[in-house]
């Protein structure tokens, strides 16, 4: 079956008006759909209030136990349930999930290197596609946050873009036609960060290598593009990066191999 | 069908060792089961860290928007997902839910009185028993936190004991045989708060009126007993108050009309 997988992040989550608008665009997509969200900057605000300074290495949050509690509270708690309550108010039968629920997303602690101990960060081991299809087939809309688990009782922090790609790939392997949309507050991958209209219509893998080398893309955008190409290389039908306003239109960056 | 509904609260939640032990006792119950949890004192700890002082009137938390965010983060976030991850590690197919998920528990803002505006507190309007039975029939164990929603996009704070009673009553009306267990860190309703062995083996409705009058029971225990008798009066088969250690035994307070 055809399934839209939409990942929302950035300022689309933090501002009520943007979030409402994004959810309405999401609901306009026809057919089966899955929503996946991060919430990093909201977690930063809550960390601040609790007097904890977030740590990052190469764009990835270093998650000690205290930080894990904050991201679980933020992603699986306030953001996930706010989205579910809003979707329910729009008559969408949403079900909020983290990776531990129904063993949706199994992960393992990321291996330490000499330089970095990521802490409570999980690398995905498996996706419970049969559960995801079970709920989609029952006309339920899953809303997944970026918390996974290792089946040993640990919750782990996992990049939401990566979760979106893995779910897209797992469902593709089951024979489903997946359109994967990475959405944020920009119209696409920008040539010039100061010019919101300067987005690339199309980026192929070679261009991505050039953009990385000349630093047109950096930090989180590299991770997003890597996840996008990882999905394409594993057979996902369509992958794009853009604003939720243009989910149903072509004003976005289309990725191709 | 026979269904155990177990509500856990108090210190059973806040201490890892007590929580692990409680969950193992819960899993020993035979047949279908539902876990419901509060988490008030954990929310107090997080409020403190964020510099917010919790307010109570007649044992009930006054929930302004800031406090709502904290209880949603705490109940639906860290507590709910910690429990789900632990249950999954014990090979129990748990699914964490708040009342907004699948429209599980619909509520409305509690009416203001001249004296009190409870804020974001929800009085239950309906329970989605068909969804609850759908997941029980698929051998999924629902883990419900005490956050509900009003179908207009608002999340609301609702007493976990009350949720347990309403779910027990709704399933009873569907013809199910419900055993409702209110669990906390004591062996039952105590005659003497200093003596942990002084619990009542049985409390009927008349005795409850006497215990209220002579202040043997007060505050949260009155609410708990009111919820327990409300369930019994609405046909729930068995209702008890006690420790999770004794879920399968008779060392607890049995309620009767």
Coordinates of C-alpha atoms in Angstrom, one line a residue:
Chain A
X1 CA 0.0 0.0 0.0
X2 CA 1.0 3.7 -0.4
X3 CA 2.1 5.3 2.8
X4 CA 3.3 8.8 3.5
X5 CA 5.9 9.2 6.2
X6 CA 6.3 12.7 7.4
X7 CA 9.0 13.8 9.8
X8 CA 8.5 17.3 11.3
X9 CA 11.1 19.1 13.3
X10 CA 12.7 22.5 14.0
X11 CA 10.5 25.5 14.5
X12 CA 7.5 23.7 13.1
X13 CA 7.1 22.1 16.5
X14 CA 7.9 24.9 18.9
X15 CA 5.4 27.5 17.6
X16 CA 1.7 26.6 18.1
X17 CA 0.6 28.3 14.9
X18 CA 3.2 26.5 12.8
X19 CA 2.4 23.2 14.4
X20 CA -1.3 23.6 13.8
X21 CA -0.7 24.5 10.2
X22 CA 1.7 21.6 9.7
X23 CA -0.7 19.1 11.2
X24 CA -3.5 20.3 8.9
X25 CA -1.2 19.9 5.9
X26 CA -0.3 16.4 7.1
X27 CA -4.0 15.5 7.3
X28 CA -4.5 16.6 3.7
X29 CA -2.2 13.8 2.5
X30 CA -4.4 11.1 1.0
X31 CA -4.1 7.5 2.2
X32 CA -2.2 5.9 5.0
X33 CA 0.3 8.1 6.9
X34 CA 2.8 8.2 9.8
X35 CA 4.0 11.2 11.6
X36 CA 7.5 11.3 13.2
X37 CA 8.8 14.2 15.3
X38 CA 11.9 15.3 17.1
X39 CA 11.8 18.3 19.4
X40 CA 15.4 19.1 20.2
X41 CA 15.1 22.8 20.7
X42 CA 12.1 22.4 23.1
X43 CA 14.3 20.0 25.1
X44 CA 16.9 22.7 25.2
X45 CA 14.4 25.2 26.7
X46 CA 13.4 22.7 29.4
X47 CA 17.1 21.8 30.1
X48 CA 17.7 25.5 30.6
X49 CA 14.8 25.9 33.1
X50 CA 16.3 22.9 35.0
X51 CA 19.8 24.4 34.9
X52 CA 21.3 21.7 32.7
X53 CA 23.4 22.7 29.7
X54 CA 22.9 20.5 26.6
X55 CA 26.1 19.1 25.1
X56 CA 26.5 18.4 21.4
X57 CA 29.2 16.6 19.4
X58 CA 29.0 16.7 15.6
X59 CA 25.4 18.0 15.8
X60 CA 24.4 15.1 18.0
X61 CA 23.2 15.5 21.6
X62 CA 25.3 13.8 24.2
X63 CA 22.7 12.1 26.4
X64 CA 23.6 11.5 30.1
X65 CA 20.9 10.1 32.4
X66 CA 19.7 13.6 33.4
X67 CA 19.4 14.6 29.7
X68 CA 17.7 11.4 28.8
X69 CA 15.0 12.1 31.3
X70 CA 14.5 15.5 29.8
X71 CA 14.3 14.3 26.2
X72 CA 11.9 11.5 27.2
X73 CA 9.7 14.0 29.1
X74 CA 9.8 16.5 26.1
X75 CA 9.5 14.2 23.1
X76 CA 7.4 11.3 24.4
X77 CA 5.6 13.6 26.9
X78 CA 4.6 17.1 26.1
X79 CA 5.3 17.2 22.3
X80 CA 3.9 13.8 21.4
X81 CA 0.7 14.2 23.5
X82 CA 0.2 17.8 22.3
X83 CA 0.3 16.6 18.7
X84 CA -2.0 13.6 19.4
X85 CA -4.6 15.8 21.2
X86 CA -4.5 18.3 18.3
X87 CA -4.9 15.6 15.7
X88 CA -7.8 14.1 17.7
X89 CA -9.4 17.5 17.7
X90 CA -9.2 17.4 13.9
X91 CA -11.0 14.0 13.9
X92 CA -7.8 12.0 13.2
X93 CA -7.5 8.8 15.1
X94 CA -3.9 9.4 16.3
X95 CA -1.9 7.1 18.6
X96 CA 1.3 8.5 20.2
X97 CA 4.2 6.1 20.4
X98 CA 7.8 5.9 21.5
X99 CA 10.0 3.0 20.3
X100 CA 9.3 1.0 23.5
X101 CA 5.5 0.9 22.9
X102 CA 4.7 -2.4 21.4
X103 CA 8.5 -2.8 20.8
X104 CA 8.1 -0.4 17.8
X105 CA 11.7 0.5 17.5
X106 CA 14.5 -1.6 19.0
X107 CA 17.9 -0.1 19.3
X108 CA 21.2 -0.6 21.1
X109 CA 23.6 1.7 23.0
X110 CA 25.8 3.5 20.5
X111 CA 29.4 2.1 20.8
X112 CA 31.8 4.3 22.6
X113 CA 34.9 5.6 20.7
X114 CA 38.1 6.8 22.1
X115 CA 36.8 10.4 21.8
X116 CA 33.1 10.1 22.4
X117 CA 30.7 8.4 24.8
X118 CA 27.3 9.4 23.5
X119 CA 25.6 8.1 26.6
X120 CA 21.9 7.1 26.3
X121 CA 21.9 7.2 22.5
X122 CA 20.4 4.3 20.5
X123 CA 21.3 3.0 17.1
X124 CA 18.3 1.3 15.5
X125 CA 18.4 -2.5 15.4
X126 CA 14.9 -3.3 14.2
X127 CA 11.5 -1.9 13.3
X128 CA 8.3 -3.7 14.3
X129 CA 6.7 -3.3 10.9
X130 CA 4.0 -5.9 11.6
X131 CA 2.7 -3.7 14.5
X132 CA 3.0 -0.5 12.4
X133 CA 1.0 -2.2 9.6
X134 CA -1.5 -3.6 12.1
X135 CA -2.3 -0.1 13.3
X136 CA -2.3 1.5 9.8
X137 CA -4.7 -1.3 8.6
X138 CA -7.0 -0.3 11.5
X139 CA -7.1 3.3 10.3
X140 CA -5.0 4.5 13.2
X141 CA -2.4 7.3 12.6
X142 CA 0.8 6.6 14.4
X143 CA 2.7 9.6 15.9
X144 CA 6.2 8.5 16.7
X145 CA 8.7 10.4 18.8
X146 CA 12.4 9.9 18.7
X147 CA 12.8 7.7 21.8
X148 CA 13.7 4.1 21.3
X149 CA 14.5 1.2 23.6
X150 CA 16.9 -1.7 23.9
X151 CA 14.5 -4.4 25.3
X152 CA 16.6 -4.4 28.4
X153 CA 14.6 -1.7 30.1
X154 CA 16.6 1.3 28.8
X155 CA 15.1 4.1 26.9
X156 CA 17.5 5.6 24.3
X157 CA 17.6 8.9 22.4
X158 CA 17.6 8.4 18.6
X159 CA 17.7 10.9 15.7
X160 CA 14.2 11.4 14.4
X161 CA 15.4 11.7 10.8
X162 CA 17.1 8.3 11.1
X163 CA 13.9 6.8 12.6
X164 CA 11.9 8.1 9.6
X165 CA 14.4 6.5 7.1
X166 CA 14.5 3.2 8.9
X167 CA 10.7 3.0 9.0
X168 CA 10.5 4.0 5.4
X169 CA 13.0 1.3 4.4
X170 CA 11.4 -1.4 6.6
X171 CA 8.0 -0.8 5.0
X172 CA 9.5 -0.6 1.5
X173 CA 10.9 -4.1 2.1
X174 CA 7.4 -5.3 2.9
X175 CA 6.3 -4.1 -0.5
X176 CA 4.8 -0.8 0.4
X177 CA 5.2 2.4 -1.7
X178 CA 6.7 5.0 0.6
X179 CA 6.9 8.7 0.2
X180 CA 9.2 10.1 2.8
X181 CA 9.0 13.8 3.6
X182 CA 11.5 15.5 5.8
X183 CA 9.8 18.7 6.9
X184 CA 11.1 21.8 8.6
X185 CA 10.6 25.6 8.5
X186 CA 12.5 26.1 5.2
X187 CA 11.3 25.4 1.7
X188 CA 14.1 23.0 1.1
X189 CA 17.9 22.7 1.2
X190 CA 19.1 26.3 0.7
X191 CA 21.9 27.5 -1.6
X192 CA 22.1 30.6 0.6
X193 CA 20.9 30.4 4.2
X194 CA 19.9 34.1 4.0
X195 CA 17.6 33.6 1.0
X196 CA 14.6 31.4 1.8
X197 CA 13.7 31.1 -1.9
X198 CA 17.2 29.7 -2.8
X199 CA 16.3 26.1 -2.3
X200 CA 17.6 23.3 -4.7
X201 CA 14.8 21.7 -6.7
X202 CA 16.8 18.5 -6.9
X203 CA 19.9 17.1 -5.3
X204 CA 21.5 13.9 -6.4
X205 CA 24.1 12.0 -4.5
X206 CA 27.0 13.5 -6.5
X207 CA 25.8 17.1 -5.8
X208 CA 25.4 16.1 -2.1
X209 CA 29.1 15.2 -2.0
X210 CA 30.1 18.6 -3.5
X211 CA 27.8 20.5 -1.2
X212 CA 29.4 18.8 1.8
X213 CA 32.9 19.6 0.6
X214 CA 32.2 23.2 -0.1
X215 CA 30.3 23.6 3.2
X216 CA 27.0 24.6 1.6
X217 CA 25.4 21.9 3.8
X218 CA 26.6 21.3 7.3
X219 CA 25.8 20.0 10.8
X220 CA 22.2 18.7 11.0
X221 CA 21.5 19.1 7.3
X222 CA 24.3 16.6 6.5
X223 CA 22.6 14.1 8.8
X224 CA 19.3 14.8 7.2
X225 CA 20.6 14.3 3.7
X226 CA 22.5 11.2 4.7
X227 CA 19.3 9.8 6.1
X228 CA 17.5 10.8 2.9
X229 CA 20.1 9.1 0.6
X230 CA 20.2 6.1 2.9
X231 CA 16.4 5.7 2.3
X232 CA 16.7 6.1 -1.5
X233 CA 19.6 3.6 -1.7
X234 CA 17.4 1.1 0.1
X235 CA 14.6 1.4 -2.3
X236 CA 12.3 4.1 -0.8
X237 CA 10.2 5.4 -3.7
X238 CA 10.3 9.2 -3.1
X239 CA 12.2 11.3 -0.6
X240 CA 12.0 15.1 -0.2
X241 CA 13.0 17.9 2.1
X242 CA 10.8 21.0 2.5
X243 CA 8.1 22.8 4.4
X244 CA 4.9 21.2 5.5
X245 CA 3.0 23.9 3.6
X246 CA 4.2 22.3 0.4
X247 CA 3.7 18.6 1.3
X248 CA 1.3 18.3 -1.6
X249 CA 3.2 20.5 -4.0
X250 CA 6.6 20.5 -5.8
X251 CA 8.1 23.5 -4.0
X252 CA 10.7 21.5 -2.1
X253 CA 14.0 19.7 -2.6
X254 CA 13.6 16.3 -4.3
X255 CA 16.4 13.8 -3.6
X256 CA 17.5 11.4 -6.3
X257 CA 20.4 9.0 -6.6
Chain B
X1 CA -13.8 -11.8 30.0
X2 CA -11.9 -11.4 33.3
X3 CA -9.7 -8.3 33.5
X4 CA -7.4 -7.1 36.2
X5 CA -7.2 -3.3 36.5
X6 CA -4.2 -2.3 38.6
X7 CA -3.6 1.3 39.6
X8 CA -0.2 2.1 41.1
X9 CA 0.8 5.3 42.7
X10 CA 2.7 6.8 45.5
X11 CA 6.2 5.6 46.3
X12 CA 5.7 2.5 44.2
X13 CA 6.5 4.7 41.2
X14 CA 9.3 6.9 42.5
X15 CA 11.7 4.2 43.6
X16 CA 13.2 2.0 40.9
X17 CA 13.3 -1.1 43.1
X18 CA 9.7 -0.7 44.3
X19 CA 8.6 -0.1 40.7
X20 CA 10.4 -3.2 39.3
X21 CA 8.9 -5.3 42.1
X22 CA 5.4 -3.9 41.4
X23 CA 5.6 -4.6 37.7
X24 CA 6.7 -8.2 38.3
X25 CA 3.8 -8.7 40.7
X26 CA 1.5 -7.1 38.1
X27 CA 2.8 -9.6 35.5
X28 CA 2.0 -12.5 37.7
X29 CA -1.7 -11.8 37.5
X30 CA -3.3 -14.3 35.2
X31 CA -5.3 -13.2 32.1
X32 CA -6.0 -9.8 30.7
X33 CA -4.7 -6.8 32.5
X34 CA -4.5 -3.0 32.5
X35 CA -2.0 -0.8 34.4
X36 CA -2.9 2.7 35.4
X37 CA -0.5 5.1 37.1
X38 CA -0.3 8.5 38.6
X39 CA 2.9 10.1 39.6
X40 CA 2.1 13.2 41.6
X41 CA 5.2 13.3 43.8
X42 CA 7.6 12.9 40.8
X43 CA 5.8 15.9 39.2
X44 CA 6.5 17.8 42.4
X45 CA 10.2 17.0 42.2
X46 CA 10.3 18.3 38.6
X47 CA 8.3 21.4 39.5
X48 CA 10.8 22.1 42.2
X49 CA 13.7 21.8 39.8
X50 CA 11.9 24.3 37.5
X51 CA 11.2 26.7 40.3
X52 CA 7.4 26.2 40.2
X53 CA 5.5 25.5 43.5
X54 CA 2.6 23.0 43.2
X55 CA -0.7 24.2 44.5
X56 CA -3.3 21.9 46.0
X57 CA -6.9 22.4 47.1
X58 CA -8.7 19.5 49.0
X59 CA -5.9 17.1 47.9
X60 CA -6.3 18.0 44.3
X61 CA -3.6 19.7 42.3
X62 CA -4.5 23.1 40.8
X63 CA -3.3 22.8 37.2
X64 CA -2.3 26.1 35.5
X65 CA -0.8 25.8 32.0
X66 CA 2.8 25.6 33.3
X67 CA 1.8 22.9 35.8
X68 CA -0.1 21.0 33.0
X69 CA 3.0 20.9 30.9
X70 CA 5.0 19.4 33.9
X71 CA 2.4 16.7 34.6
X72 CA 2.1 15.8 30.9
X73 CA 5.9 15.5 30.7
X74 CA 6.1 13.5 33.9
X75 CA 3.1 11.2 33.6
X76 CA 2.8 10.6 29.9
X77 CA 6.6 11.1 29.3
X78 CA 9.1 9.8 31.8
X79 CA 6.9 7.6 34.1
X80 CA 4.8 6.0 31.3
X81 CA 7.7 5.2 29.0
X82 CA 9.9 4.0 31.8
X83 CA 7.2 1.5 32.8
X84 CA 6.6 0.5 29.2
X85 CA 10.3 -0.1 28.6
X86 CA 10.6 -2.2 31.8
X87 CA 7.5 -4.3 30.9
X88 CA 8.9 -4.9 27.4
X89 CA 12.2 -6.0 29.0
X90 CA 10.0 -8.6 30.9
X91 CA 8.6 -9.7 27.6
X92 CA 5.2 -8.1 28.2
X93 CA 3.8 -6.4 25.1
X94 CA 3.0 -3.0 26.7
X95 CA 1.6 0.0 25.0
X96 CA 1.7 3.3 26.9
X97 CA -1.3 5.6 26.5
X98 CA -2.7 8.9 27.6
X99 CA -6.4 9.6 27.2
X100 CA -5.8 11.5 24.0
X101 CA -4.3 8.4 22.3
X102 CA -7.1 6.8 20.2
X103 CA -9.5 9.0 22.2
X104 CA -9.1 6.6 25.1
X105 CA -10.5 8.9 27.8
X106 CA -12.6 11.9 26.9
X107 CA -13.0 14.6 29.6
X108 CA -14.2 18.2 30.0
X109 CA -12.7 21.1 32.0
X110 CA -13.9 20.9 35.6
X111 CA -16.5 23.6 36.2
X112 CA -15.2 26.6 38.2
X113 CA -16.9 27.3 41.5
X114 CA -16.9 30.7 43.4
X115 CA -13.9 29.4 45.4
X116 CA -11.9 27.3 43.0
X117 CA -10.7 27.3 39.4
X118 CA -9.0 24.0 39.0
X119 CA -7.5 25.0 35.7
X120 CA -6.5 22.2 33.3
X121 CA -8.3 19.5 35.2
X122 CA -10.6 17.1 33.4
X123 CA -13.7 15.3 34.6
X124 CA -14.2 12.1 32.6
X125 CA -17.0 12.1 30.0
X126 CA -16.4 8.8 28.3
X127 CA -14.1 5.8 28.0
X128 CA -13.3 4.3 24.6
X129 CA -14.0 0.7 25.7
X130 CA -14.1 -0.6 22.2
X131 CA -10.5 0.5 21.7
X132 CA -9.4 -0.9 25.1
X133 CA -11.0 -4.2 24.3
X134 CA -9.4 -4.2 20.8
X135 CA -6.0 -3.9 22.3
X136 CA -6.7 -6.4 25.1
X137 CA -8.0 -8.9 22.5
X138 CA -4.7 -8.5 20.6
X139 CA -2.7 -9.5 23.8
X140 CA -1.5 -6.0 24.3
X141 CA -1.2 -4.6 27.8
X142 CA -2.3 -1.0 28.0
X143 CA -0.4 1.3 30.4
X144 CA -2.5 4.3 31.0
X145 CA -1.3 7.6 32.6
X146 CA -3.6 10.1 34.2
X147 CA -3.8 12.6 31.4
X148 CA -7.0 12.9 29.5
X149 CA -8.2 15.2 26.6
X150 CA -11.4 17.1 25.7
X151 CA -11.4 16.4 21.9
X152 CA -10.8 20.2 21.4
X153 CA -7.1 19.9 21.5
X154 CA -6.6 20.3 25.3
X155 CA -4.8 17.8 27.5
X156 CA -6.3 17.7 31.0
X157 CA -5.1 16.4 34.3
X158 CA -7.3 13.7 35.8
X159 CA -7.0 11.7 39.0
X160 CA -5.6 8.3 38.3
X161 CA -7.9 6.5 40.9
X162 CA -10.9 8.1 39.1
X163 CA -9.6 6.9 35.7
X164 CA -9.2 3.4 37.1
X165 CA -12.8 3.4 38.5
X166 CA -14.3 4.7 35.3
X167 CA -12.5 2.1 33.1
X168 CA -13.5 -0.6 35.5
X169 CA -17.2 0.5 35.3
X170 CA -17.2 0.9 31.5
X171 CA -15.8 -2.6 31.0
X172 CA -18.2 -4.0 33.6
X173 CA -21.1 -2.5 31.6
X174 CA -19.7 -4.4 28.6
X175 CA -20.1 -7.7 30.5
X176 CA -16.5 -8.1 31.6
X177 CA -15.6 -9.4 35.1
X178 CA -13.4 -6.7 36.6
X179 CA -11.0 -6.9 39.6
X180 CA -9.9 -3.4 40.5
X181 CA -6.8 -3.1 42.6
X182 CA -5.7 0.3 44.0
X183 CA -2.0 -0.2 44.9
X184 CA 0.3 1.9 46.9
X185 CA 3.2 1.5 49.4
X186 CA 1.0 0.4 52.3
X187 CA -0.7 -2.9 53.0
X188 CA -4.2 -1.3 52.9
X189 CA -6.2 1.4 54.6
X190 CA -4.5 1.8 58.0
X191 CA -6.2 2.2 61.4
X192 CA -3.0 3.8 62.6
X193 CA -0.7 5.5 60.1
X194 CA 2.3 4.7 62.4
X195 CA 1.6 1.0 62.3
X196 CA 2.0 -0.6 58.8
X197 CA 0.3 -3.8 60.0
X198 CA -2.9 -2.1 61.2
X199 CA -4.8 -2.3 57.9
X200 CA -8.5 -3.0 57.8
X201 CA -9.2 -6.4 56.2
X202 CA -12.6 -5.1 55.0
X203 CA -14.3 -1.7 54.8
X204 CA -18.0 -1.4 53.9
X205 CA -19.7 1.8 52.9
X206 CA -21.0 2.5 56.5
X207 CA -17.6 2.1 58.0
X208 CA -16.2 4.4 55.4
X209 CA -18.6 7.1 56.5
X210 CA -17.5 6.6 60.1
X211 CA -13.8 6.7 59.2
X212 CA -14.3 9.9 57.3
X213 CA -16.2 11.5 60.3
X214 CA -13.6 10.6 62.8
X215 CA -10.7 11.5 60.5
X216 CA -9.1 8.1 60.4
X217 CA -9.1 8.5 56.6
X218 CA -8.4 11.9 55.1
X219 CA -7.2 13.8 52.0
X220 CA -6.1 11.5 49.1
X221 CA -7.4 8.3 50.9
X222 CA -10.9 9.8 50.9
X223 CA -10.7 10.3 47.2
X224 CA -9.3 6.7 46.7
X225 CA -12.1 5.2 48.8
X226 CA -14.8 7.3 47.1
X227 CA -13.5 6.0 43.8
X228 CA -13.5 2.4 45.1
X229 CA -17.1 2.6 46.3
X230 CA -18.2 4.4 43.1
X231 CA -16.8 1.4 41.2
X232 CA -18.6 -1.1 43.5
X233 CA -21.9 0.8 43.4
X234 CA -21.6 0.5 39.6
X235 CA -21.3 -3.2 39.5
X236 CA -17.5 -3.7 39.5
X237 CA -17.0 -7.3 40.8
X238 CA -14.1 -6.8 43.3
X239 CA -12.3 -3.8 44.6
X240 CA -9.3 -3.7 46.9
X241 CA -6.7 -1.3 48.3
X242 CA -3.2 -2.6 49.1
X243 CA 0.4 -3.2 48.2
X244 CA 1.4 -4.7 44.8
X245 CA 3.3 -7.4 46.8
X246 CA 0.0 -8.8 47.8
X247 CA -1.9 -8.5 44.5
X248 CA -2.4 -12.2 44.4
X249 CA -3.1 -12.6 48.1
X250 CA -5.6 -11.5 50.7
X251 CA -3.3 -9.2 52.7
X252 CA -5.1 -6.0 51.7
X253 CA -8.2 -4.0 52.4
X254 CA -11.3 -5.5 50.6
X255 CA -14.1 -3.0 49.9
X256 CA -17.7 -4.0 50.0
X257 CA -21.1 -2.3 50.0

